[in-house]
Short mmCIF file of C-alpha atoms in Angstrom, two decimals:
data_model
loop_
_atom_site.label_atom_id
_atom_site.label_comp_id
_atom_site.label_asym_id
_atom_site.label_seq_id
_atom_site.Cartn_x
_atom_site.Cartn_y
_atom_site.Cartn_z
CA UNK A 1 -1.44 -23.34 -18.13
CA UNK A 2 2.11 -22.20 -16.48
CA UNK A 3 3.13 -23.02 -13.12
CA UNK A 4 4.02 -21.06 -10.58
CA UNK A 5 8.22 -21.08 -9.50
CA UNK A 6 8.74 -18.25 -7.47
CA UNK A 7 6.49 -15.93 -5.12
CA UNK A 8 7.58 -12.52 -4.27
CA UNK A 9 6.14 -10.10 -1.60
CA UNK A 10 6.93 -7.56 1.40
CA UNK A 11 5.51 -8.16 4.62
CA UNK A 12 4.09 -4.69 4.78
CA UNK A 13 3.36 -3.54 1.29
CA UNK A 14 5.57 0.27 0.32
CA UNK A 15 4.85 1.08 -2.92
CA UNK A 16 1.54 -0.41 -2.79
CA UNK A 17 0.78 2.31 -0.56
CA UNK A 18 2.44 1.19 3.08
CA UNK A 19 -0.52 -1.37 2.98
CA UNK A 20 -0.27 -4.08 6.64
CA UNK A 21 -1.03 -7.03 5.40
CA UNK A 22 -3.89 -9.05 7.52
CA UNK A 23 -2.76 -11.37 10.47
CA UNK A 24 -2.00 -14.86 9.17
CA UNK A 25 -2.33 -13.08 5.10
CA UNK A 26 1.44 -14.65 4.26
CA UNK A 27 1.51 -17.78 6.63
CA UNK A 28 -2.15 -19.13 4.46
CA UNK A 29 0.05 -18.17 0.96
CA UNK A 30 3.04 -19.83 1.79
CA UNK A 31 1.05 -22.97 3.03
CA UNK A 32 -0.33 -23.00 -0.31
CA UNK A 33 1.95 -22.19 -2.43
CA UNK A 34 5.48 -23.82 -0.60
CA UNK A 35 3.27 -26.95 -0.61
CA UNK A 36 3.39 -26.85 -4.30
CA UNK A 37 7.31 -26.34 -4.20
CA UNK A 38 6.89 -22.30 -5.51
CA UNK A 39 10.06 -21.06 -3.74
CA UNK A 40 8.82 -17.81 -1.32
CA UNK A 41 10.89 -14.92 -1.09
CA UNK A 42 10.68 -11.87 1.50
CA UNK A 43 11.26 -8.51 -0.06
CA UNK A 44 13.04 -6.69 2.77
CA UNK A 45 14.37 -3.80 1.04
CA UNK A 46 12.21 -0.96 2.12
CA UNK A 47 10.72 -3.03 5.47
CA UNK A 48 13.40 -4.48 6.92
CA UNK A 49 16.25 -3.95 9.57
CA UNK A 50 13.77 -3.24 12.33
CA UNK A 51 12.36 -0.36 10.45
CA UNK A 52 8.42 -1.98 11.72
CA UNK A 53 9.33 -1.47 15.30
CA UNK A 54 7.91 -5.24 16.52
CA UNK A 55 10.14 -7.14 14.13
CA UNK A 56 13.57 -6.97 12.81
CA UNK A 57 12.12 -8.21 9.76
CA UNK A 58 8.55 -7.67 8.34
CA UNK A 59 8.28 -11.35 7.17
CA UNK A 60 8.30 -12.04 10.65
CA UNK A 61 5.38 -10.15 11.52
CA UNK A 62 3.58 -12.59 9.66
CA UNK A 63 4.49 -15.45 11.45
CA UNK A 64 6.28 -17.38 8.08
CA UNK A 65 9.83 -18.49 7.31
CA UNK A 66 10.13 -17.31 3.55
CA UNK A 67 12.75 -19.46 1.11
CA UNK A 68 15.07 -16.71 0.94
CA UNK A 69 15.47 -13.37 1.89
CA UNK A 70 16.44 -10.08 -0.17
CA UNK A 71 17.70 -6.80 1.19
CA UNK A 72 19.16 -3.79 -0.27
CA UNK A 73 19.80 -0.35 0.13
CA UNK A 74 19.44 0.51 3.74
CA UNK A 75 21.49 -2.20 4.84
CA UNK A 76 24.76 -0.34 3.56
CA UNK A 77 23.08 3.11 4.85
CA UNK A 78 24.05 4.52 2.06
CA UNK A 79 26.27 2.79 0.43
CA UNK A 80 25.37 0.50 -2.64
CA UNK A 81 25.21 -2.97 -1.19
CA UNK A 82 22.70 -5.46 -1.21
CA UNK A 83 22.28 -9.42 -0.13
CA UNK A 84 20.58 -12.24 -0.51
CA UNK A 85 19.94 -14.78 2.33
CA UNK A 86 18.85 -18.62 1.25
CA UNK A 87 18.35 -21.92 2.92
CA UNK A 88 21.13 -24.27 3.51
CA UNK A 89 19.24 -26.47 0.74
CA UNK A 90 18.96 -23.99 -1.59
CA UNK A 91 22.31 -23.20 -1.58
CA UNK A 92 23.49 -26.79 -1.57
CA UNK A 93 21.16 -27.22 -4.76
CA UNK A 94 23.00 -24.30 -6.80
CA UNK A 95 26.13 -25.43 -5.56
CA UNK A 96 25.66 -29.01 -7.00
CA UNK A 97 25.26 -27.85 -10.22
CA UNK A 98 28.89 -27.05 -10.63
CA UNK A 99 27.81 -23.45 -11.15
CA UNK A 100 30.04 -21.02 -10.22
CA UNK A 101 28.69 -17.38 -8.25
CA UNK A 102 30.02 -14.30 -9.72
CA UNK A 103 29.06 -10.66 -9.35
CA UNK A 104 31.32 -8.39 -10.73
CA UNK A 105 31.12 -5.69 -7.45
CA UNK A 106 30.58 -8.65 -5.31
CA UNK A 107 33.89 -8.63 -4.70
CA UNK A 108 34.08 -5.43 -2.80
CA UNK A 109 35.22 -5.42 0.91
CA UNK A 110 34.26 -2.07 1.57
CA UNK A 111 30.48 -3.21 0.77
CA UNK A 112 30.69 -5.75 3.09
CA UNK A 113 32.18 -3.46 5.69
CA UNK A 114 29.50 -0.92 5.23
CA UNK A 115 26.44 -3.53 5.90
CA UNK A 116 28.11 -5.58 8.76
CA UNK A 117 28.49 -1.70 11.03
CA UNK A 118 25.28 -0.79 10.18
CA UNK A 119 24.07 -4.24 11.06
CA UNK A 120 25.81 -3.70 14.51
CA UNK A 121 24.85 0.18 14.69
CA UNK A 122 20.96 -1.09 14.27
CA UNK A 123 21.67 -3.46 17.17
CA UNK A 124 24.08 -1.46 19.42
CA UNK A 125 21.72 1.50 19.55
CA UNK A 126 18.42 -0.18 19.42
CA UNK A 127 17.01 1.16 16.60
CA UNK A 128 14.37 -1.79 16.15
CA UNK A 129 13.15 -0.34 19.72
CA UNK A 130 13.26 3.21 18.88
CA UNK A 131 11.55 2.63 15.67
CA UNK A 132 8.67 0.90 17.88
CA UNK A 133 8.58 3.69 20.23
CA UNK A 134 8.46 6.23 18.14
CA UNK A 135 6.17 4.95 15.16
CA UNK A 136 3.61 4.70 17.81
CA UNK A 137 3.88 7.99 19.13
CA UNK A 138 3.61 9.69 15.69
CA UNK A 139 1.06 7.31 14.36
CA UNK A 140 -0.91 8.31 17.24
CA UNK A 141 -0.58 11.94 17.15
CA UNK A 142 -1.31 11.50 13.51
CA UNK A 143 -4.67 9.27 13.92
CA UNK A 144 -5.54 12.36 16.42
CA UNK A 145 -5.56 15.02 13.48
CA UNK A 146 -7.47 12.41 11.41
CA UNK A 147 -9.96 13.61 13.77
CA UNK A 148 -10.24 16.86 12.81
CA UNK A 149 -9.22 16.80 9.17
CA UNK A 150 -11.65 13.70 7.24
CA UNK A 151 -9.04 14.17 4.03
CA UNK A 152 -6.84 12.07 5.72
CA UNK A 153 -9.06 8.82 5.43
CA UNK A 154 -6.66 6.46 6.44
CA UNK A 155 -3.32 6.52 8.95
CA UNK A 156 -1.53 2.73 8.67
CA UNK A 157 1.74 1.29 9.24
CA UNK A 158 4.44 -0.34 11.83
CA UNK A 159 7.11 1.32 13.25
CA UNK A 160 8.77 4.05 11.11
CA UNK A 161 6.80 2.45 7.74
CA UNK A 162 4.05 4.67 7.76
CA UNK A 163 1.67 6.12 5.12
CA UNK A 164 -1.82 8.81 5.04
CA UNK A 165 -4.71 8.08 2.64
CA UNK A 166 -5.77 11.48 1.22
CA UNK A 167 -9.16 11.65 0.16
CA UNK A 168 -11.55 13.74 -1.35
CA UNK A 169 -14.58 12.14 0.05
CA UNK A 170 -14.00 10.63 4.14
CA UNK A 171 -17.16 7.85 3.39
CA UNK A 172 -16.05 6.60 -0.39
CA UNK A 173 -12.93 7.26 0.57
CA UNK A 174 -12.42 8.41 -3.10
CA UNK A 175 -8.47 9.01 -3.93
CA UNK A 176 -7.11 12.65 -4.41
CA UNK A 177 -3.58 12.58 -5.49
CA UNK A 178 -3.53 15.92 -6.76
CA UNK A 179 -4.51 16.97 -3.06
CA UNK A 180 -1.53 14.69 -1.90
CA UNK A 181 0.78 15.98 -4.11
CA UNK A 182 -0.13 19.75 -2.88
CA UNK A 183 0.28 18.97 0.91
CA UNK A 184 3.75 17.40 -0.51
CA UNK A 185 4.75 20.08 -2.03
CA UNK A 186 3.81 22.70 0.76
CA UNK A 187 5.47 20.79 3.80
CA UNK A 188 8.83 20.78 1.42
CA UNK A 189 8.29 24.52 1.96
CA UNK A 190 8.33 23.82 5.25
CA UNK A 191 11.65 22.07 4.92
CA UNK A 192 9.93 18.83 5.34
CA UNK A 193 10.59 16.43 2.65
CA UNK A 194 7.24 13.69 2.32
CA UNK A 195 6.65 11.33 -0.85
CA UNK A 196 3.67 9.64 -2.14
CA UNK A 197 2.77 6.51 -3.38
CA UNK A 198 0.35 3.86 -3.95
CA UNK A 199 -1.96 2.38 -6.78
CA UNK A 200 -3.30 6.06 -7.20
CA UNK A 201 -0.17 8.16 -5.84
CA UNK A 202 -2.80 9.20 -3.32
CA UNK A 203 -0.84 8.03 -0.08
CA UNK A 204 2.05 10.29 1.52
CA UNK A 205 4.03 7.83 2.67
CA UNK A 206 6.61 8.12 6.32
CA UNK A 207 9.41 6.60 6.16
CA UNK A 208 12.45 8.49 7.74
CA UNK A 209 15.53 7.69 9.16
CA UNK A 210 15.43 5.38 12.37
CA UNK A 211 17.18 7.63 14.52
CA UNK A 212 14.32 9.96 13.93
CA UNK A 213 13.39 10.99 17.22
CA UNK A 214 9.73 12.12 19.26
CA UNK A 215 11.30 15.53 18.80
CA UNK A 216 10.91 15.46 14.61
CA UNK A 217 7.87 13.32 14.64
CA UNK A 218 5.92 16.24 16.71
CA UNK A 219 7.50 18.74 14.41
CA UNK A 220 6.29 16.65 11.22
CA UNK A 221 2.86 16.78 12.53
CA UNK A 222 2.64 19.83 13.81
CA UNK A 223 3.60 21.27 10.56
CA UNK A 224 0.99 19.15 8.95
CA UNK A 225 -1.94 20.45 11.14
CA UNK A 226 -1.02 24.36 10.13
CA UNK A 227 -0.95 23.30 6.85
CA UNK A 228 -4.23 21.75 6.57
CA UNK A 229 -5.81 24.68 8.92
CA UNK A 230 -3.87 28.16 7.15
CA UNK A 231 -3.14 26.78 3.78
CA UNK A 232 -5.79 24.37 2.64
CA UNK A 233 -8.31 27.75 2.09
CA UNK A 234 -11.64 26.66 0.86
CA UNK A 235 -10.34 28.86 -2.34
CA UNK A 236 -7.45 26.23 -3.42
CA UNK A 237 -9.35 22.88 -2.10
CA UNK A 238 -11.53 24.30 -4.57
CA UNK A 239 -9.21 24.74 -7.39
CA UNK A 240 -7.52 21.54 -6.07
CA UNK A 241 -11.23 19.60 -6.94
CA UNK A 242 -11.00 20.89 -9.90
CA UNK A 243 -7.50 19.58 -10.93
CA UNK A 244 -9.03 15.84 -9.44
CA UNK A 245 -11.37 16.01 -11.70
CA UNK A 246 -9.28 16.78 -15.06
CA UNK A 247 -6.51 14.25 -13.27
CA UNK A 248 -9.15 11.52 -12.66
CA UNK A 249 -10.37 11.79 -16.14
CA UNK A 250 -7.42 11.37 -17.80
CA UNK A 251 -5.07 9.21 -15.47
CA UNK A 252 -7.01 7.93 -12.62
CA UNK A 253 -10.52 6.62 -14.23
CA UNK A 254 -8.97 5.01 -16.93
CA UNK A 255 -6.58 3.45 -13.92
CA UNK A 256 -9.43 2.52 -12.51
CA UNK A 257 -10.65 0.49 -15.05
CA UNK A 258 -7.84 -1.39 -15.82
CA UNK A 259 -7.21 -2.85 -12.67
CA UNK A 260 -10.61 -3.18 -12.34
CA UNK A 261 -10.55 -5.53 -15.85
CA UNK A 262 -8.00 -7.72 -14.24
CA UNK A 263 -9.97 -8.11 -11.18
CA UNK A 264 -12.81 -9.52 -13.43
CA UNK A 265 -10.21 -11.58 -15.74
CA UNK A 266 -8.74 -13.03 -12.68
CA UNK A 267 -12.15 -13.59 -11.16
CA UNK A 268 -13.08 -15.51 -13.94
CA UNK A 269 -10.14 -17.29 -13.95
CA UNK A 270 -10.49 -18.63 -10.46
CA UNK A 271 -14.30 -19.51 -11.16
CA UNK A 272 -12.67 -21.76 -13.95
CA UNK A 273 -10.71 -23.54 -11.63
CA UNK A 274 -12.80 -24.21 -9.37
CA UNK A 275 -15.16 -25.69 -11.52
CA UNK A 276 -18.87 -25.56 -13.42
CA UNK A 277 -20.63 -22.73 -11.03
CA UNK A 278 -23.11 -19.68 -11.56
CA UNK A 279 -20.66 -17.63 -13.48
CA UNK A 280 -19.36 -20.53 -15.34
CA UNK A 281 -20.09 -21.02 -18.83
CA UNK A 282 -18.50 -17.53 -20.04
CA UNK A 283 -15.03 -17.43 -21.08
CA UNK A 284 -12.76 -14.72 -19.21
CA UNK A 285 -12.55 -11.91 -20.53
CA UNK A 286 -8.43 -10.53 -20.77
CA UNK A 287 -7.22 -7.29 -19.66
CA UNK A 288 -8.33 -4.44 -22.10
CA UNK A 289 -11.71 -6.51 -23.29
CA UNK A 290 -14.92 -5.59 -22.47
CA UNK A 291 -16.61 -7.99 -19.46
CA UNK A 292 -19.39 -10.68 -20.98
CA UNK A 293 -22.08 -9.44 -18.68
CA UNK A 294 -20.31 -10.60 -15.53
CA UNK A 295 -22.00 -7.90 -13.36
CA UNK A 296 -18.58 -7.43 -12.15
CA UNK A 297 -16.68 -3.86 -11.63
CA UNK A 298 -19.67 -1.86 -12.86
CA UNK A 299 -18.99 1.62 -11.80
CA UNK A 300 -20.32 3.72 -9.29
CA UNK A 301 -20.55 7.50 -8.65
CA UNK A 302 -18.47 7.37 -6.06
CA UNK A 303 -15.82 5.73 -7.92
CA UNK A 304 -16.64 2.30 -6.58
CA UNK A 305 -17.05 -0.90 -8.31
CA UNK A 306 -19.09 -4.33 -7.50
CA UNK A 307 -17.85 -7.48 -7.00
CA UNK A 308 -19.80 -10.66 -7.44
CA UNK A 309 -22.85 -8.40 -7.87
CA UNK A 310 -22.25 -6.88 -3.81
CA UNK A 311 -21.66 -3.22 -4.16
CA UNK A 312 -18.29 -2.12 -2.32
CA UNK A 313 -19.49 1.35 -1.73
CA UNK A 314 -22.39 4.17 -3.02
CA UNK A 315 -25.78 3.63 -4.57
CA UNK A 316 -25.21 1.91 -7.77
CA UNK A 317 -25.94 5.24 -9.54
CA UNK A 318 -23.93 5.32 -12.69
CA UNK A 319 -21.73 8.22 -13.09
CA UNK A 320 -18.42 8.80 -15.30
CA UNK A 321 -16.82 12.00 -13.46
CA UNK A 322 -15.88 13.10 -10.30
CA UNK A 323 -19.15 14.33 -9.40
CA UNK A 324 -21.49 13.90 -6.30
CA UNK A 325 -22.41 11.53 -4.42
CA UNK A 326 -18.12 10.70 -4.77
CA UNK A 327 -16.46 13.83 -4.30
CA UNK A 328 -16.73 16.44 -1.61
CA UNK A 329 -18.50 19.76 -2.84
CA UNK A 330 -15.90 22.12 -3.19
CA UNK A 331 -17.89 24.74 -1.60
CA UNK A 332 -17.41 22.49 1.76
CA UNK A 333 -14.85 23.48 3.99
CA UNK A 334 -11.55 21.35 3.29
CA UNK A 335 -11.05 20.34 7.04
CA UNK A 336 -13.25 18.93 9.44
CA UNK A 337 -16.81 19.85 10.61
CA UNK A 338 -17.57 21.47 6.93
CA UNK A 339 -17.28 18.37 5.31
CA UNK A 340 -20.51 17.30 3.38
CA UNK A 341 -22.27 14.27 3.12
CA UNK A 342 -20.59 12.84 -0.40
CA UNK A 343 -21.29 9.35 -0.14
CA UNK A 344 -24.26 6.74 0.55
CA UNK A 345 -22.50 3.54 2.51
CA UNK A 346 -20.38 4.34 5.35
CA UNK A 347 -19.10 1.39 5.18
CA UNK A 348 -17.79 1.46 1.36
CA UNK A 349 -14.14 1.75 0.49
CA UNK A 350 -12.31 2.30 -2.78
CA UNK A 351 -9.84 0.20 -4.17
CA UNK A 352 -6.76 -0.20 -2.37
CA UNK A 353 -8.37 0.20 1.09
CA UNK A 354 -10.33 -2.94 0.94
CA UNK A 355 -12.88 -5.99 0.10
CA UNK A 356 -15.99 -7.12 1.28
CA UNK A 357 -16.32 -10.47 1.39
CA UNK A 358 -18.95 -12.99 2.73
CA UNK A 359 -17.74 -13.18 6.04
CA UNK A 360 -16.03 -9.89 6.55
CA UNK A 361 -14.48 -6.82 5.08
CA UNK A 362 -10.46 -7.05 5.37
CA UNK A 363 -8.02 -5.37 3.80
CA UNK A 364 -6.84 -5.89 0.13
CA UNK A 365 -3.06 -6.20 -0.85
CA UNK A 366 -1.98 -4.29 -4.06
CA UNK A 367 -1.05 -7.95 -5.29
CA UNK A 368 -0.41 -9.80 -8.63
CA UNK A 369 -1.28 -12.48 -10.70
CA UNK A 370 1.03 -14.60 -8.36
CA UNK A 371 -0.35 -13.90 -5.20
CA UNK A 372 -4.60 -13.56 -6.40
CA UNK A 373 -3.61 -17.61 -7.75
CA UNK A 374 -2.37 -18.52 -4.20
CA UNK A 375 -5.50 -18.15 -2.58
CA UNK A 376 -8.17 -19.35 -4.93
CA UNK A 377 -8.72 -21.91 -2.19
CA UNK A 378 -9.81 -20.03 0.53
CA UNK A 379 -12.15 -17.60 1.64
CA UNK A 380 -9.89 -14.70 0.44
CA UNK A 381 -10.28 -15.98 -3.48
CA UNK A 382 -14.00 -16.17 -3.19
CA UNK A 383 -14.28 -12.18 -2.71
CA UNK A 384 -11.26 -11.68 -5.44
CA UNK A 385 -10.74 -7.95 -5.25
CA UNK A 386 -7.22 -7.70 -6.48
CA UNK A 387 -6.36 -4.46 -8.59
CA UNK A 388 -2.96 -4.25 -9.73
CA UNK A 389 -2.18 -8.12 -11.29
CA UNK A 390 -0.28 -8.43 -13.82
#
């Protein structure tokens, strides 16, 4: 029964797991939602400053012009700054109110010196450009050993923003963040320094200095190829199944299912709104309830759930674990050819890759309550697959 005030989101999702929005994704929430008079505001903390390559600013690659504008960290390179850019009307409305701005370090003109040279360093030495060259040069070097190595079930990203979907299984696409966390751990041996992220802390995420060079990006994946082909033994991708399993039952699965409980809440919620329909008739069930018989988010055993009675991916066996069809047999070779069959529907994927909706399948942002409300109207709300909302 609240309304909406403000709406929040990065034009390429970072912690969500370095997630690219679909074309025209923002431009159909804003119409919605600035049309209502919910102020929009670009997160540009993490993907801005020409760190996507095409854009100085991610919003942009979106085609929108967001309410205001919030940046932070890399725009003092270092130093603690951060600002906030508004429309002149915005400002003019605080203003009026006889409300005076204070920020007790805002006063700092060292801050301000530090963001306004690397503004001009970012612009003198074309780092937006260099960015775009060479994300695309290591994002295609890096789609190349996706060839040969089916753990890596997705490569995404602009520019320098980039992340690599480990996987246990290359047709569920079934998370393995233990797997992630052990190719982390062995480049930093290396003296390569990765993180990971994402819903499932499955993605190792790319996102180094702009003045990284061609030179570093070959390095990075060159590294990354002898680890997967000396390392990666069939011995520890065994041991490393093992420690998915144990990791899924008691952080993952359960995971799982709570996003997958506000999908159906949400769901249910947006049936409401629109009005008496098939599923009407049921109140929603709230996060942490059990569903009334929805057919919604039943599981799979690939780890997949159904939405609006359409399976996203595998048989519709029921399963609890990490067992077949879902998970590669660890007797399978880790890398490429030795890969075994380990799921039904080539064209499933798990949460956080994407949705299938009547029309197509299209990626799913790691969104909230906020953003799944935005698009009840459209297409988009009819195949609801949201995982994260709050």
């Amino acid at each position: 029964g609240g309304r909406l005030g403000l709406f929040l989101c990065e034009g390429v999702l970072s912690c969500g797991g370095q997630v690219v929005l679909p074309p025209g994704y923002l431009q159909a929430v804003y119409e919605v939602l600035q049309g209502e008079g919910v102020l929009c505001v670009a997160d540009e903390v993490q993907c801005g400053l020409g760190r996507v390559g095409e854009a100085f600013w991610a919003f942009q690659t979106q085609g929108v012009v967001p309410d205001m504008v919030a940046v932070g960290k890399s725009i003092g390179n270092g130093y603690p700054v951060s600002a906030l850019a508004v429309t002149r009307p915005l400002a003019n409305a605080f203003a009026a109110s006889g409300m005076e701005y204070f920020n007790t370090f805002g006063g700092s003109t060292a801050a301000a010196v530090a963001a306004l040279t690397t503004l001009q360093v970012v612009q003198e030495e074309r780092l937006q450009e260099h960015a775009q060259q060479v994300g695309s040069h290591l994002m295609r070097r890096l789609r190349q050993l996706q060839g040969s190595f089916p753990l890596l079930g997705d490569v995404r990203g602009l520019g320098l923003m980039l992340g690599l979907d480990v996987v246990a299984c290359p047709r569920s696409k079934l998370h393995a963040p233990r797997v992630a966390r052990w190719i982390k751990e062995r480049m930093k041996a290396h003296h390569i320094l990765l993180s990971t992220d994402g819903p499932y802390d499955n993605v190792l995420k790319m996102k180094p200095p702009l003045v990284f060079g061609v030179k570093e990006a070959d390095r990075v994946v060159d590294t990354l190829r002898s680890v997967l082909e000396q390392e990666l033994t069939p011995d520890v991708w065994q041991a490393l199944m093992e420690e998915e399993q144990a990791h899924r039952a008691a952080v993952t699965g359960p995971r799982m299912e709570l996003y997958r409980q506000n999908e159906q809440y949400m769901q249910a919620v947006l049936q409401k709104e629109a009005g008496p329909g098939p599923a009407s008739g049921r109140p929603p069930a709230a996060p942490g309830e059990a569903p009334q018989g929805s057919g919604l988010g039943s599981q799979n055993g690939d780890g997949m759930s159904r939405v609006q009675g359409s399976t996203q991916a595998g048989s519709g066996s029921t399963s609890s674990g990490f067992g077949a069809p879902g998970f590669v047999e660890a007797a399978s070779a880790p890398g490429g050819a030795g890969l075994r069959q380990c799921g039904r529907n080539e064209q499933g994927r798990h949460h956080g890759q994407g949705y299938t909706s009547g029309k197509a399948t299209r990626p799913v942002a790691h969104l909230g309550l906020a953003a799944a409300l935005a698009v009840q109207g459209g297409d988009v709300g009819a195949a609801l697959a949201v995982q994260g909302g709050d």
